[in-house]
């Protein structure tokens, strides 16, 4: 199984809502990532988890809260988002420690619209 | 900070024509990766280049890593409509355990 799954595929939320994005992989990968991608732009790294511990936070606003309940799951909790947070949120995983030397497997993404 | 510049931003070609996208870095890279993202899709890993001057081929795709390991190219011979998408290079950031994506080259094809 070389698949990263993400739910939901689409999400529309108001600025006062709380929602969560979910990501799952069963490849035994020990590094997992959240990226944000705006239209016609490259993915921008938000968070990196290594062996279930947060190793990189790219100065992401606290209205985004990541969680790694176990080695296969990664969540992104959303609260009080702004319309400019509307984007495609991509989850990715790679085999070992996040050194930048491993290929990353991306999920299909969650397309988020904040109204 | 470290950046990876990618050109061109867009390329529109006739089906059957060749296509090339280039990535350039101001610093030496330990490796470079290439990803393809179809319209409405997600990035998919294509290849990783590690050695100076390395050339790798995947059917009609040829990937090169420069001798100084500061630049790379992806060349597609005789494009097909299935090649449509955005091609990103990505390289490790020297001071952190992550990769930085180039700005991408969007390829569109006239049938």
JSON list of C-alpha atoms in Angstrom, two decimals:
[
{"chain": "A", "resi": 1, "resn": "UNK", "atom": "CA", "xyz": [0.00, 0.00, 0.00]},
{"chain": "A", "resi": 2, "resn": "UNK", "atom": "CA", "xyz": [1.74, 3.17, -1.21]},
{"chain": "A", "resi": 3, "resn": "UNK", "atom": "CA", "xyz": [-1.15, 5.48, -0.59]},
{"chain": "A", "resi": 4, "resn": "UNK", "atom": "CA", "xyz": [-1.67, 8.48, 1.62]},
{"chain": "A", "resi": 5, "resn": "UNK", "atom": "CA", "xyz": [-5.32, 9.17, 2.25]},
{"chain": "A", "resi": 6, "resn": "UNK", "atom": "CA", "xyz": [-6.88, 12.44, 3.34]},
{"chain": "A", "resi": 7, "resn": "UNK", "atom": "CA", "xyz": [-10.35, 13.34, 4.51]},
{"chain": "A", "resi": 8, "resn": "UNK", "atom": "CA", "xyz": [-12.41, 15.25, 3.76]},
{"chain": "A", "resi": 9, "resn": "UNK", "atom": "CA", "xyz": [-11.75, 16.00, 0.08]},
{"chain": "A", "resi": 10, "resn": "UNK", "atom": "CA", "xyz": [-13.55, 19.31, 0.31]},
{"chain": "A", "resi": 11, "resn": "UNK", "atom": "CA", "xyz": [-14.41, 21.46, 3.31]},
{"chain": "A", "resi": 12, "resn": "UNK", "atom": "CA", "xyz": [-16.26, 24.74, 3.57]},
{"chain": "A", "resi": 13, "resn": "UNK", "atom": "CA", "xyz": [-16.16, 26.37, 6.96]},
{"chain": "A", "resi": 14, "resn": "UNK", "atom": "CA", "xyz": [-17.03, 29.66, 8.53]},
{"chain": "A", "resi": 15, "resn": "UNK", "atom": "CA", "xyz": [-14.55, 31.79, 10.39]},
{"chain": "A", "resi": 16, "resn": "UNK", "atom": "CA", "xyz": [-15.95, 30.76, 13.77]},
{"chain": "A", "resi": 17, "resn": "UNK", "atom": "CA", "xyz": [-16.02, 27.02, 13.06]},
{"chain": "A", "resi": 18, "resn": "UNK", "atom": "CA", "xyz": [-13.72, 24.33, 14.38]},
{"chain": "A", "resi": 19, "resn": "UNK", "atom": "CA", "xyz": [-12.88, 21.51, 12.01]},
{"chain": "A", "resi": 20, "resn": "UNK", "atom": "CA", "xyz": [-10.18, 18.90, 11.55]},
{"chain": "A", "resi": 21, "resn": "UNK", "atom": "CA", "xyz": [-8.36, 17.51, 8.55]},
{"chain": "A", "resi": 22, "resn": "UNK", "atom": "CA", "xyz": [-7.20, 13.91, 8.70]},
{"chain": "A", "resi": 23, "resn": "UNK", "atom": "CA", "xyz": [-4.36, 12.08, 7.01]},
{"chain": "A", "resi": 24, "resn": "UNK", "atom": "CA", "xyz": [-3.43, 8.41, 7.12]},
{"chain": "A", "resi": 25, "resn": "UNK", "atom": "CA", "xyz": [-0.64, 6.27, 5.71]},
{"chain": "A", "resi": 26, "resn": "UNK", "atom": "CA", "xyz": [0.14, 2.59, 6.19]},
{"chain": "A", "resi": 27, "resn": "UNK", "atom": "CA", "xyz": [3.56, 2.48, 4.59]},
{"chain": "A", "resi": 28, "resn": "UNK", "atom": "CA", "xyz": [5.41, 2.50, 7.92]},
{"chain": "A", "resi": 29, "resn": "UNK", "atom": "CA", "xyz": [6.74, 5.96, 7.18]},
{"chain": "A", "resi": 30, "resn": "UNK", "atom": "CA", "xyz": [8.12, 7.80, 10.17]},
{"chain": "A", "resi": 31, "resn": "UNK", "atom": "CA", "xyz": [8.02, 11.35, 8.84]},
{"chain": "A", "resi": 32, "resn": "UNK", "atom": "CA", "xyz": [4.77, 13.13, 8.05]},
{"chain": "A", "resi": 33, "resn": "UNK", "atom": "CA", "xyz": [4.15, 16.61, 6.72]},
{"chain": "A", "resi": 34, "resn": "UNK", "atom": "CA", "xyz": [1.44, 19.22, 6.29]},
{"chain": "A", "resi": 35, "resn": "UNK", "atom": "CA", "xyz": [1.68, 21.57, 3.32]},
{"chain": "A", "resi": 36, "resn": "UNK", "atom": "CA", "xyz": [-0.50, 24.44, 2.20]},
{"chain": "A", "resi": 37, "resn": "UNK", "atom": "CA", "xyz": [-0.83, 25.12, -1.52]},
{"chain": "A", "resi": 38, "resn": "UNK", "atom": "CA", "xyz": [-2.45, 28.17, -3.05]},
{"chain": "A", "resi": 39, "resn": "UNK", "atom": "CA", "xyz": [-3.54, 28.15, -6.68]},
{"chain": "A", "resi": 40, "resn": "UNK", "atom": "CA", "xyz": [-0.66, 28.24, -9.16]},
{"chain": "A", "resi": 41, "resn": "UNK", "atom": "CA", "xyz": [1.90, 28.16, -6.35]},
{"chain": "A", "resi": 42, "resn": "UNK", "atom": "CA", "xyz": [4.20, 25.44, -5.03]},
{"chain": "A", "resi": 43, "resn": "UNK", "atom": "CA", "xyz": [3.39, 23.60, -1.81]},
{"chain": "A", "resi": 44, "resn": "UNK", "atom": "CA", "xyz": [4.50, 25.50, 1.30]},
{"chain": "A", "resi": 45, "resn": "UNK", "atom": "CA", "xyz": [5.60, 23.48, 4.28]},
{"chain": "A", "resi": 46, "resn": "UNK", "atom": "CA", "xyz": [3.65, 24.02, 7.49]},
{"chain": "A", "resi": 47, "resn": "UNK", "atom": "CA", "xyz": [4.64, 21.24, 9.89]},
{"chain": "A", "resi": 48, "resn": "UNK", "atom": "CA", "xyz": [6.89, 18.19, 10.02]},
{"chain": "A", "resi": 49, "resn": "UNK", "atom": "CA", "xyz": [6.47, 15.25, 12.38]},
{"chain": "A", "resi": 50, "resn": "UNK", "atom": "CA", "xyz": [9.30, 12.83, 12.91]},
{"chain": "A", "resi": 51, "resn": "UNK", "atom": "CA", "xyz": [8.60, 9.65, 14.86]},
{"chain": "A", "resi": 52, "resn": "UNK", "atom": "CA", "xyz": [5.34, 11.19, 16.07]},
{"chain": "A", "resi": 53, "resn": "UNK", "atom": "CA", "xyz": [7.03, 14.27, 17.47]},
{"chain": "A", "resi": 54, "resn": "UNK", "atom": "CA", "xyz": [6.70, 17.75, 16.01]},
{"chain": "A", "resi": 55, "resn": "UNK", "atom": "CA", "xyz": [10.11, 18.61, 14.57]},
{"chain": "A", "resi": 56, "resn": "UNK", "atom": "CA", "xyz": [9.37, 21.64, 12.39]},
{"chain": "A", "resi": 57, "resn": "UNK", "atom": "CA", "xyz": [6.75, 24.38, 12.70]},
{"chain": "A", "resi": 58, "resn": "UNK", "atom": "CA", "xyz": [7.20, 26.92, 9.93]},
{"chain": "A", "resi": 59, "resn": "UNK", "atom": "CA", "xyz": [5.90, 29.80, 12.06]},
{"chain": "A", "resi": 60, "resn": "UNK", "atom": "CA", "xyz": [2.34, 28.76, 11.33]},
{"chain": "A", "resi": 61, "resn": "UNK", "atom": "CA", "xyz": [-0.40, 30.77, 13.08]},
{"chain": "A", "resi": 62, "resn": "UNK", "atom": "CA", "xyz": [-1.85, 29.08, 16.15]},
{"chain": "A", "resi": 63, "resn": "UNK", "atom": "CA", "xyz": [-5.26, 28.78, 14.49]},
{"chain": "A", "resi": 64, "resn": "UNK", "atom": "CA", "xyz": [-3.68, 25.72, 12.84]},
{"chain": "A", "resi": 65, "resn": "UNK", "atom": "CA", "xyz": [-2.91, 22.99, 15.36]},
{"chain": "A", "resi": 66, "resn": "UNK", "atom": "CA", "xyz": [-1.30, 19.73, 14.25]},
{"chain": "A", "resi": 67, "resn": "UNK", "atom": "CA", "xyz": [-1.58, 16.43, 16.05]},
{"chain": "A", "resi": 68, "resn": "UNK", "atom": "CA", "xyz": [0.02, 13.05, 15.46]},
{"chain": "A", "resi": 69, "resn": "UNK", "atom": "CA", "xyz": [-1.95, 10.46, 17.47]},
{"chain": "A", "resi": 70, "resn": "UNK", "atom": "CA", "xyz": [0.17, 7.57, 16.19]},
{"chain": "A", "resi": 71, "resn": "UNK", "atom": "CA", "xyz": [2.67, 6.72, 13.49]},
{"chain": "A", "resi": 72, "resn": "UNK", "atom": "CA", "xyz": [-0.02, 6.29, 10.83]},
{"chain": "A", "resi": 73, "resn": "UNK", "atom": "CA", "xyz": [-2.23, 9.29, 11.53]},
{"chain": "A", "resi": 74, "resn": "UNK", "atom": "CA", "xyz": [-1.81, 13.02, 11.24]},
{"chain": "A", "resi": 75, "resn": "UNK", "atom": "CA", "xyz": [-4.48, 15.58, 12.01]},
{"chain": "A", "resi": 76, "resn": "UNK", "atom": "CA", "xyz": [-4.70, 19.30, 11.43]},
{"chain": "A", "resi": 77, "resn": "UNK", "atom": "CA", "xyz": [-7.14, 21.08, 13.72]},
{"chain": "A", "resi": 78, "resn": "UNK", "atom": "CA", "xyz": [-8.56, 24.33, 12.41]},
{"chain": "A", "resi": 79, "resn": "UNK", "atom": "CA", "xyz": [-10.09, 27.11, 14.47]},
{"chain": "A", "resi": 80, "resn": "UNK", "atom": "CA", "xyz": [-11.02, 30.71, 13.72]},
{"chain": "A", "resi": 81, "resn": "UNK", "atom": "CA", "xyz": [-9.59, 30.63, 10.23]},
{"chain": "A", "resi": 82, "resn": "UNK", "atom": "CA", "xyz": [-9.49, 33.58, 7.86]},
{"chain": "A", "resi": 83, "resn": "UNK", "atom": "CA", "xyz": [-10.65, 33.66, 4.23]},
{"chain": "A", "resi": 84, "resn": "UNK", "atom": "CA", "xyz": [-7.01, 33.89, 3.13]},
{"chain": "A", "resi": 85, "resn": "UNK", "atom": "CA", "xyz": [-6.48, 30.44, 4.65]},
{"chain": "A", "resi": 86, "resn": "UNK", "atom": "CA", "xyz": [-8.53, 28.98, 1.80]},
{"chain": "A", "resi": 87, "resn": "UNK", "atom": "CA", "xyz": [-6.20, 26.62, -0.04]},
{"chain": "A", "resi": 88, "resn": "UNK", "atom": "CA", "xyz": [-5.40, 23.00, -0.83]},
{"chain": "A", "resi": 89, "resn": "UNK", "atom": "CA", "xyz": [-3.98, 21.31, 2.27]},
{"chain": "A", "resi": 90, "resn": "UNK", "atom": "CA", "xyz": [-1.68, 18.44, 1.42]},
{"chain": "A", "resi": 91, "resn": "UNK", "atom": "CA", "xyz": [-0.41, 15.73, 3.70]},
{"chain": "A", "resi": 92, "resn": "UNK", "atom": "CA", "xyz": [2.75, 13.84, 2.80]},
{"chain": "A", "resi": 93, "resn": "UNK", "atom": "CA", "xyz": [4.93, 11.15, 4.29]},
{"chain": "A", "resi": 94, "resn": "UNK", "atom": "CA", "xyz": [8.45, 9.89, 3.81]},
{"chain": "A", "resi": 95, "resn": "UNK", "atom": "CA", "xyz": [10.18, 6.78, 4.97]},
{"chain": "A", "resi": 96, "resn": "UNK", "atom": "CA", "xyz": [12.62, 7.83, 7.62]},
{"chain": "A", "resi": 97, "resn": "UNK", "atom": "CA", "xyz": [13.90, 10.90, 9.40]},
{"chain": "A", "resi": 98, "resn": "UNK", "atom": "CA", "xyz": [13.00, 14.02, 7.42]},
{"chain": "A", "resi": 99, "resn": "UNK", "atom": "CA", "xyz": [16.41, 14.81, 5.96]},
{"chain": "A", "resi": 100, "resn": "UNK", "atom": "CA", "xyz": [15.24, 16.05, 2.60]},
{"chain": "A", "resi": 101, "resn": "UNK", "atom": "CA", "xyz": [16.76, 12.99, 0.97]},
{"chain": "A", "resi": 102, "resn": "UNK", "atom": "CA", "xyz": [13.68, 10.81, 0.76]},
{"chain": "A", "resi": 103, "resn": "UNK", "atom": "CA", "xyz": [10.88, 11.00, -1.74]},
{"chain": "A", "resi": 104, "resn": "UNK", "atom": "CA", "xyz": [7.65, 12.26, -0.32]},
{"chain": "A", "resi": 105, "resn": "UNK", "atom": "CA", "xyz": [4.32, 10.59, -0.95]},
{"chain": "A", "resi": 106, "resn": "UNK", "atom": "CA", "xyz": [1.49, 13.09, -1.11]},
{"chain": "A", "resi": 107, "resn": "UNK", "atom": "CA", "xyz": [-2.16, 12.55, -0.35]},
{"chain": "A", "resi": 108, "resn": "UNK", "atom": "CA", "xyz": [-4.87, 13.93, -2.65]},
{"chain": "A", "resi": 109, "resn": "UNK", "atom": "CA", "xyz": [-5.38, 16.94, -0.41]},
{"chain": "A", "resi": 110, "resn": "UNK", "atom": "CA", "xyz": [-8.29, 18.70, 1.24]},
{"chain": "A", "resi": 111, "resn": "UNK", "atom": "CA", "xyz": [-9.61, 21.72, -0.62]},
{"chain": "A", "resi": 112, "resn": "UNK", "atom": "CA", "xyz": [-10.57, 24.17, 2.10]},
{"chain": "A", "resi": 113, "resn": "UNK", "atom": "CA", "xyz": [-12.77, 27.21, 1.62]},
{"chain": "A", "resi": 114, "resn": "UNK", "atom": "CA", "xyz": [-13.19, 29.64, 4.51]},
{"chain": "A", "resi": 115, "resn": "UNK", "atom": "CA", "xyz": [-16.24, 31.86, 4.22]},
{"chain": "B", "resi": 1, "resn": "UNK", "atom": "CA", "xyz": [17.55, 32.22, 2.51]},
{"chain": "B", "resi": 2, "resn": "UNK", "atom": "CA", "xyz": [18.15, 29.33, 0.19]},
{"chain": "B", "resi": 3, "resn": "UNK", "atom": "CA", "xyz": [15.93, 29.42, -2.89]},
{"chain": "B", "resi": 4, "resn": "UNK", "atom": "CA", "xyz": [15.45, 27.24, -5.90]},
{"chain": "B", "resi": 5, "resn": "UNK", "atom": "CA", "xyz": [14.55, 29.23, -9.02]},
{"chain": "B", "resi": 6, "resn": "UNK", "atom": "CA", "xyz": [12.61, 27.46, -11.74]},
{"chain": "B", "resi": 7, "resn": "UNK", "atom": "CA", "xyz": [12.01, 28.62, -15.32]},
{"chain": "B", "resi": 8, "resn": "UNK", "atom": "CA", "xyz": [9.96, 29.06, -17.36]},
{"chain": "B", "resi": 9, "resn": "UNK", "atom": "CA", "xyz": [6.80, 29.71, -15.38]},
{"chain": "B", "resi": 10, "resn": "UNK", "atom": "CA", "xyz": [4.57, 28.51, -18.22]},
{"chain": "B", "resi": 11, "resn": "UNK", "atom": "CA", "xyz": [5.12, 26.63, -21.45]},
{"chain": "B", "resi": 12, "resn": "UNK", "atom": "CA", "xyz": [2.49, 26.00, -24.09]},
{"chain": "B", "resi": 13, "resn": "UNK", "atom": "CA", "xyz": [3.59, 23.57, -26.79]},
{"chain": "B", "resi": 14, "resn": "UNK", "atom": "CA", "xyz": [2.14, 21.72, -29.73]},
{"chain": "B", "resi": 15, "resn": "UNK", "atom": "CA", "xyz": [1.70, 18.02, -29.08]},
{"chain": "B", "resi": 16, "resn": "UNK", "atom": "CA", "xyz": [4.81, 16.26, -30.28]},
{"chain": "B", "resi": 17, "resn": "UNK", "atom": "CA", "xyz": [7.14, 19.16, -29.50]},
{"chain": "B", "resi": 18, "resn": "UNK", "atom": "CA", "xyz": [9.80, 18.93, -26.83]},
{"chain": "B", "resi": 19, "resn": "UNK", "atom": "CA", "xyz": [9.68, 20.65, -23.44]},
{"chain": "B", "resi": 20, "resn": "UNK", "atom": "CA", "xyz": [12.36, 21.61, -20.95]},
{"chain": "B", "resi": 21, "resn": "UNK", "atom": "CA", "xyz": [12.19, 23.13, -17.47]},
{"chain": "B", "resi": 22, "resn": "UNK", "atom": "CA", "xyz": [15.21, 24.33, -15.51]},
{"chain": "B", "resi": 23, "resn": "UNK", "atom": "CA", "xyz": [16.01, 24.70, -11.84]},
{"chain": "B", "resi": 24, "resn": "UNK", "atom": "CA", "xyz": [18.83, 26.82, -10.47]},
{"chain": "B", "resi": 25, "resn": "UNK", "atom": "CA", "xyz": [20.21, 27.24, -6.99]},
{"chain": "B", "resi": 26, "resn": "UNK", "atom": "CA", "xyz": [22.76, 29.72, -5.66]},
{"chain": "B", "resi": 27, "resn": "UNK", "atom": "CA", "xyz": [24.12, 27.04, -3.35]},
{"chain": "B", "resi": 28, "resn": "UNK", "atom": "CA", "xyz": [25.34, 23.48, -3.92]},
{"chain": "B", "resi": 29, "resn": "UNK", "atom": "CA", "xyz": [22.60, 20.94, -3.47]},
{"chain": "B", "resi": 30, "resn": "UNK", "atom": "CA", "xyz": [22.99, 17.50, -1.93]},
{"chain": "B", "resi": 31, "resn": "UNK", "atom": "CA", "xyz": [20.25, 16.20, -4.20]},
{"chain": "B", "resi": 32, "resn": "UNK", "atom": "CA", "xyz": [17.34, 17.39, -6.27]},
{"chain": "B", "resi": 33, "resn": "UNK", "atom": "CA", "xyz": [13.91, 15.84, -6.68]},
{"chain": "B", "resi": 34, "resn": "UNK", "atom": "CA", "xyz": [11.31, 16.30, -9.38]},
{"chain": "B", "resi": 35, "resn": "UNK", "atom": "CA", "xyz": [7.55, 16.10, -8.89]},
{"chain": "B", "resi": 36, "resn": "UNK", "atom": "CA", "xyz": [4.63, 16.32, -11.28]},
{"chain": "B", "resi": 37, "resn": "UNK", "atom": "CA", "xyz": [1.22, 17.70, -10.33]},
{"chain": "B", "resi": 38, "resn": "UNK", "atom": "CA", "xyz": [-1.64, 17.15, -12.74]},
{"chain": "B", "resi": 39, "resn": "UNK", "atom": "CA", "xyz": [-4.41, 19.77, -12.84]},
{"chain": "B", "resi": 40, "resn": "UNK", "atom": "CA", "xyz": [-6.61, 19.19, -9.79]},
{"chain": "B", "resi": 41, "resn": "UNK", "atom": "CA", "xyz": [-4.20, 16.59, -8.48]},
{"chain": "B", "resi": 42, "resn": "UNK", "atom": "CA", "xyz": [-1.41, 16.29, -5.98]},
{"chain": "B", "resi": 43, "resn": "UNK", "atom": "CA", "xyz": [2.37, 16.23, -6.42]},
{"chain": "B", "resi": 44, "resn": "UNK", "atom": "CA", "xyz": [3.74, 12.86, -7.47]},
{"chain": "B", "resi": 45, "resn": "UNK", "atom": "CA", "xyz": [7.41, 12.02, -7.10]},
{"chain": "B", "resi": 46, "resn": "UNK", "atom": "CA", "xyz": [9.20, 11.42, -10.38]},
{"chain": "B", "resi": 47, "resn": "UNK", "atom": "CA", "xyz": [12.88, 11.04, -9.57]},
{"chain": "B", "resi": 48, "resn": "UNK", "atom": "CA", "xyz": [15.79, 12.01, -7.34]},
{"chain": "B", "resi": 49, "resn": "UNK", "atom": "CA", "xyz": [19.25, 12.97, -8.61]},
{"chain": "B", "resi": 50, "resn": "UNK", "atom": "CA", "xyz": [22.20, 12.80, -6.26]},
{"chain": "B", "resi": 51, "resn": "UNK", "atom": "CA", "xyz": [25.48, 12.64, -8.20]},
{"chain": "B", "resi": 52, "resn": "UNK", "atom": "CA", "xyz": [27.27, 15.47, -9.96]},
{"chain": "B", "resi": 53, "resn": "UNK", "atom": "CA", "xyz": [26.52, 15.33, -13.70]},
{"chain": "B", "resi": 54, "resn": "UNK", "atom": "CA", "xyz": [23.96, 12.57, -13.23]},
{"chain": "B", "resi": 55, "resn": "UNK", "atom": "CA", "xyz": [21.56, 11.85, -16.09]},
{"chain": "B", "resi": 56, "resn": "UNK", "atom": "CA", "xyz": [18.52, 9.63, -15.66]},
{"chain": "B", "resi": 57, "resn": "UNK", "atom": "CA", "xyz": [15.85, 8.68, -18.16]},
{"chain": "B", "resi": 58, "resn": "UNK", "atom": "CA", "xyz": [12.27, 7.58, -17.73]},
{"chain": "B", "resi": 59, "resn": "UNK", "atom": "CA", "xyz": [10.84, 6.79, -21.16]},
{"chain": "B", "resi": 60, "resn": "UNK", "atom": "CA", "xyz": [10.49, 10.23, -22.82]},
{"chain": "B", "resi": 61, "resn": "UNK", "atom": "CA", "xyz": [11.70, 12.12, -19.73]},
{"chain": "B", "resi": 62, "resn": "UNK", "atom": "CA", "xyz": [15.38, 12.96, -19.24]},
{"chain": "B", "resi": 63, "resn": "UNK", "atom": "CA", "xyz": [16.60, 14.42, -15.96]},
{"chain": "B", "resi": 64, "resn": "UNK", "atom": "CA", "xyz": [20.01, 16.04, -15.51]},
{"chain": "B", "resi": 65, "resn": "UNK", "atom": "CA", "xyz": [21.92, 17.27, -12.48]},
{"chain": "B", "resi": 66, "resn": "UNK", "atom": "CA", "xyz": [24.64, 19.82, -13.19]},
{"chain": "B", "resi": 67, "resn": "UNK", "atom": "CA", "xyz": [28.31, 19.18, -12.61]},
{"chain": "B", "resi": 68, "resn": "UNK", "atom": "CA", "xyz": [28.38, 21.79, -9.84]},
{"chain": "B", "resi": 69, "resn": "UNK", "atom": "CA", "xyz": [25.16, 20.40, -8.36]},
{"chain": "B", "resi": 70, "resn": "UNK", "atom": "CA", "xyz": [23.56, 23.85, -8.55]},
{"chain": "B", "resi": 71, "resn": "UNK", "atom": "CA", "xyz": [21.21, 23.27, -11.43]},
{"chain": "B", "resi": 72, "resn": "UNK", "atom": "CA", "xyz": [18.99, 20.63, -12.91]},
{"chain": "B", "resi": 73, "resn": "UNK", "atom": "CA", "xyz": [16.74, 20.15, -15.89]},
{"chain": "B", "resi": 74, "resn": "UNK", "atom": "CA", "xyz": [13.83, 18.00, -16.97]},
{"chain": "B", "resi": 75, "resn": "UNK", "atom": "CA", "xyz": [13.40, 17.43, -20.69]},
{"chain": "B", "resi": 76, "resn": "UNK", "atom": "CA", "xyz": [10.38, 15.76, -22.25]},
{"chain": "B", "resi": 77, "resn": "UNK", "atom": "CA", "xyz": [10.73, 14.49, -25.80]},
{"chain": "B", "resi": 78, "resn": "UNK", "atom": "CA", "xyz": [7.69, 14.50, -28.08]},
{"chain": "B", "resi": 79, "resn": "UNK", "atom": "CA", "xyz": [5.13, 15.69, -25.57]},
{"chain": "B", "resi": 80, "resn": "UNK", "atom": "CA", "xyz": [1.79, 13.98, -25.24]},
{"chain": "B", "resi": 81, "resn": "UNK", "atom": "CA", "xyz": [-1.44, 15.26, -23.72]},
{"chain": "B", "resi": 82, "resn": "UNK", "atom": "CA", "xyz": [-0.78, 13.07, -20.69]},
{"chain": "B", "resi": 83, "resn": "UNK", "atom": "CA", "xyz": [2.26, 15.24, -19.92]},
{"chain": "B", "resi": 84, "resn": "UNK", "atom": "CA", "xyz": [0.04, 18.21, -19.02]},
{"chain": "B", "resi": 85, "resn": "UNK", "atom": "CA", "xyz": [0.61, 19.48, -15.50]},
{"chain": "B", "resi": 86, "resn": "UNK", "atom": "CA", "xyz": [2.99, 21.45, -13.34]},
{"chain": "B", "resi": 87, "resn": "UNK", "atom": "CA", "xyz": [6.52, 20.18, -12.87]},
{"chain": "B", "resi": 88, "resn": "UNK", "atom": "CA", "xyz": [8.28, 21.11, -9.63]},
{"chain": "B", "resi": 89, "resn": "UNK", "atom": "CA", "xyz": [11.86, 20.64, -8.67]},
{"chain": "B", "resi": 90, "resn": "UNK", "atom": "CA", "xyz": [12.56, 20.34, -4.94]},
{"chain": "B", "resi": 91, "resn": "UNK", "atom": "CA", "xyz": [15.77, 20.41, -2.96]},
{"chain": "B", "resi": 92, "resn": "UNK", "atom": "CA", "xyz": [16.73, 19.98, 0.68]},
{"chain": "B", "resi": 93, "resn": "UNK", "atom": "CA", "xyz": [17.11, 23.15, 2.63]},
{"chain": "B", "resi": 94, "resn": "UNK", "atom": "CA", "xyz": [20.63, 23.28, 3.98]},
{"chain": "B", "resi": 95, "resn": "UNK", "atom": "CA", "xyz": [19.74, 24.30, 7.51]},
{"chain": "B", "resi": 96, "resn": "UNK", "atom": "CA", "xyz": [16.70, 22.15, 8.13]},
{"chain": "B", "resi": 97, "resn": "UNK", "atom": "CA", "xyz": [15.27, 18.74, 7.53]},
{"chain": "B", "resi": 98, "resn": "UNK", "atom": "CA", "xyz": [12.90, 19.58, 4.75]},
{"chain": "B", "resi": 99, "resn": "UNK", "atom": "CA", "xyz": [12.70, 20.27, 1.05]},
{"chain": "B", "resi": 100, "resn": "UNK", "atom": "CA", "xyz": [11.99, 23.52, -0.73]},
{"chain": "B", "resi": 101, "resn": "UNK", "atom": "CA", "xyz": [9.94, 23.47, -3.90]},
{"chain": "B", "resi": 102, "resn": "UNK", "atom": "CA", "xyz": [10.77, 25.51, -6.95]},
{"chain": "B", "resi": 103, "resn": "UNK", "atom": "CA", "xyz": [8.04, 27.76, -8.29]},
{"chain": "B", "resi": 104, "resn": "UNK", "atom": "CA", "xyz": [7.03, 25.17, -10.88]},
{"chain": "B", "resi": 105, "resn": "UNK", "atom": "CA", "xyz": [6.62, 25.14, -14.64]},
{"chain": "B", "resi": 106, "resn": "UNK", "atom": "CA", "xyz": [3.10, 24.69, -15.94]},
{"chain": "B", "resi": 107, "resn": "UNK", "atom": "CA", "xyz": [2.99, 22.72, -19.18]},
{"chain": "B", "resi": 108, "resn": "UNK", "atom": "CA", "xyz": [-0.03, 22.92, -21.44]},
{"chain": "B", "resi": 109, "resn": "UNK", "atom": "CA", "xyz": [-0.33, 21.16, -24.79]},
{"chain": "B", "resi": 110, "resn": "UNK", "atom": "CA", "xyz": [-2.20, 21.93, -28.01]},
{"chain": "B", "resi": 111, "resn": "UNK", "atom": "CA", "xyz": [-3.52, 18.66, -29.45]}
]
